[in-house]
Amino acid sequence: MSKIDNILAILWMLNSGEKITAKQISEKLEMNIRTVYRYIDTLSTSGVPIISDTGHNGGYTLLNNFIEAPLFFDFEEQTSLFHAAVFAEEAGYYGGEALNRAISKLSKYSNQEQEAKINQHFNSLEVIRRFNSLSIAGFLNELELSVADGYSVKIHYDKSGEQQLKFRLVDPYRIIYWNNKWYVIGFCHLRNEIRSFRVDRIESLMPTENKFEQPENFSASDFFKKNLLPTIEDKEEITPLIINGGYRALEDICQHWFLGHYLQERSSDQAIFLLEKGILHTYIPYLLLPYGKSIQVIEPISLKKRLVEVLSDLINFHQK
Amino acid sequence: MSKIDNILAILWMLNSGEKITAKQISEKLEMNIRTVYRYIDTLSTSGVPIISDTGHNGGYTLLNNFIEAPLFFDFEEQTSLFHAAVFAEEAGYYGGEALNRAISKLSKYSNQEQEAKINQHFNSLEVIRRFNSLSIAGFLNELELSVADGYSVKIHYDKSGEQQLKFRLVDPYRIIYWNNKWYVIGFCHLRNEIRSFRVDRIESLMPTENKFEQPENFSASDFFKKNLLPTIEDKEEITPLIINGGYRALEDICQHWFLGHYLQERSSDQAIFLLEKGILHTYIPYLLLPYGKSIQVIEPISLKKRLVEVLSDLINFHQK
DNA sequence: AACTTCCCTGACGGTAGCTGTCAGGGAAGT
DNA sequence: ACTTCCCTGACAGCTACCGTCAGGGAAGTT
């Protein structure tokens, strides 16, 4: 960060109205504390009415909150904000309206030279959208409000694609975006436990006036990863899955959205995953099929057999 | 007078709204005119939208907007910018440093009331990262510069995972982000045509001093979609692929990263795609395998046969 | 077309200024 | 007495800044 940026940052901090110590400033801005003293001195000398208190409960305040410190971004910063907006759009971010307003404001505050430079660099990158389900931004907006303000929602969730008329009351804790899909995680009163719901499978959603308490230090990330696939009911023993293959195929499989979580070890032609036996025989065969002959299961033998079973089954099915 | 003092003094002079010349500034602040030019450049580079006119009646002014209404974002706009940064990070965006700087400025700029609100809404959403290959930000940064400034790069590209010692000179037109992968599209001098390269498969990359002309109105998106898979050499006739299945499976397959492009028509239990025959028999079988028995090929019959062939082949392979 | 007023930039040599470290001092609160 | 706070001077290293010089182009006037 340049000196100007840091000086302005100090002004913004002081302008917040709260007393702040030199140590806090030095930590926030990652500068040496001696430099903080110097900058404060510089600002004071320049006429900024800074009040400094020594001793306990000491720190700096402004005489009044009237300093107008301008906000500006250099072309790299602006370009990156514009690009970030593009990634958010690609993901189907629900706050697109506010984001467009922000971007629009930003784009009005450059002169022609700056604008040309920003465009040049902005156009270096193109983000191509993938296919998404029908717009779920409406539901996401509702959910966001409910999460932020702590209100339960009543949803009609349809997991299997078949009509069901049961509503659920859900305390939404967090919205999740993962692997090109939107989820809401929350406490489901119907099931009396924390559940995740794919937003594109919500048929209807109604806000309620039921207030709930958000749990402290809830990590949606942890919960989510633990519940990636339908839970196998009984605790089963962990077993290694050993796969041989070419460099590229292994690279792909080690970064697989599901299998990647269970990677234990790999070399240039072998990867070892640790999985529960139940998962191994129910889901893994289908996950491996698209790799064709570019990978080979070395262990467990039972999975090789299971694979052949699945394949035979499919042959019968497709010969009908 | 310290530099900061003079820089801020210039900023206030410009903020008066009147046009002012470099000479006037140098006299008022008793500085050399070369230094004035430097300070103006510093401010401009930092993002202050200064308008400069040469010749008679020349001088500096600030963009009108900036005078009347300094840049200000409300909490929704700020939250959305913060979220956008999170999506960019998830994608492995190369401009993360500049983006962090921008976000850092924004977060320091908001007052405490705004900050609490922003945090509340910011924490409503969690973006979970998928697995990515080793950091390619270095290459992406180099590529971005080469794209923006129009310089060729020399790359060593490794598509098959085997060692090859042939370099290519490439005129990079655009960086592409699609389906969680980064590509560069450009004119390949080795192949004498436009090609796309997956950035994580670039083994080495060197900037050159060879300047090239960016083509006008180049849509990387169009090119990219047309070259999604290895090109089938001869023009083959288009044929329909008819698939039956349950609602959910069909929903998934119609949004498939590849097949989605060829969707012609669908109903609640059937989808029709139009594809070239060659693609149909070489790639489609593998793309359909993960769907197991949840979908069924209705037409063409030749594909059903091909599917059975592929499955038999795989059985032999996995029984070794 | 020539001239003048303006913004602009690169290169150079010299040195001013900036930074972090170290040492020391005083005010305020427990 | 101790701790937490603001504060300052001095130093070495080195980076960035400054004024000077030279040159270029845009815009307006005569």
Coordinates of C-alpha atoms (C1' of nucleotides) in Angstrom, one line a residue, chain D residues 6-25:
Chain D
dC6 C1' 1.4 8.7 23.2
dC7 C1' 5.8 10.5 22.0
dT8 C1' 10.6 11.7 20.1
dG9 C1' 15.5 11.5 18.6
dA10 C1' 19.2 9.1 16.3
dC11 C1' 21.0 5.9 13.2
dA12 C1' 21.9 3.1 8.9
dG13 C1' 20.3 1.6 4.7
dC14 C1' 18.3 2.6 0.6
dT15 C1' 14.7 4.1 -2.1
dA16 C1' 12.4 7.5 -4.1
dC17 C1' 12.2 12.1 -5.1
dC18 C1' 13.9 16.5 -6.9
dG19 C1' 15.5 19.9 -10.3
dT20 C1' 17.6 20.3 -14.7
dC21 C1' 17.7 19.4 -19.5
dA22 C1' 15.9 17.9 -23.7
dG23 C1' 12.3 16.9 -26.5
dG24 C1' 7.3 16.0 -28.2
dG25 C1' 2.4 17.0 -29.2

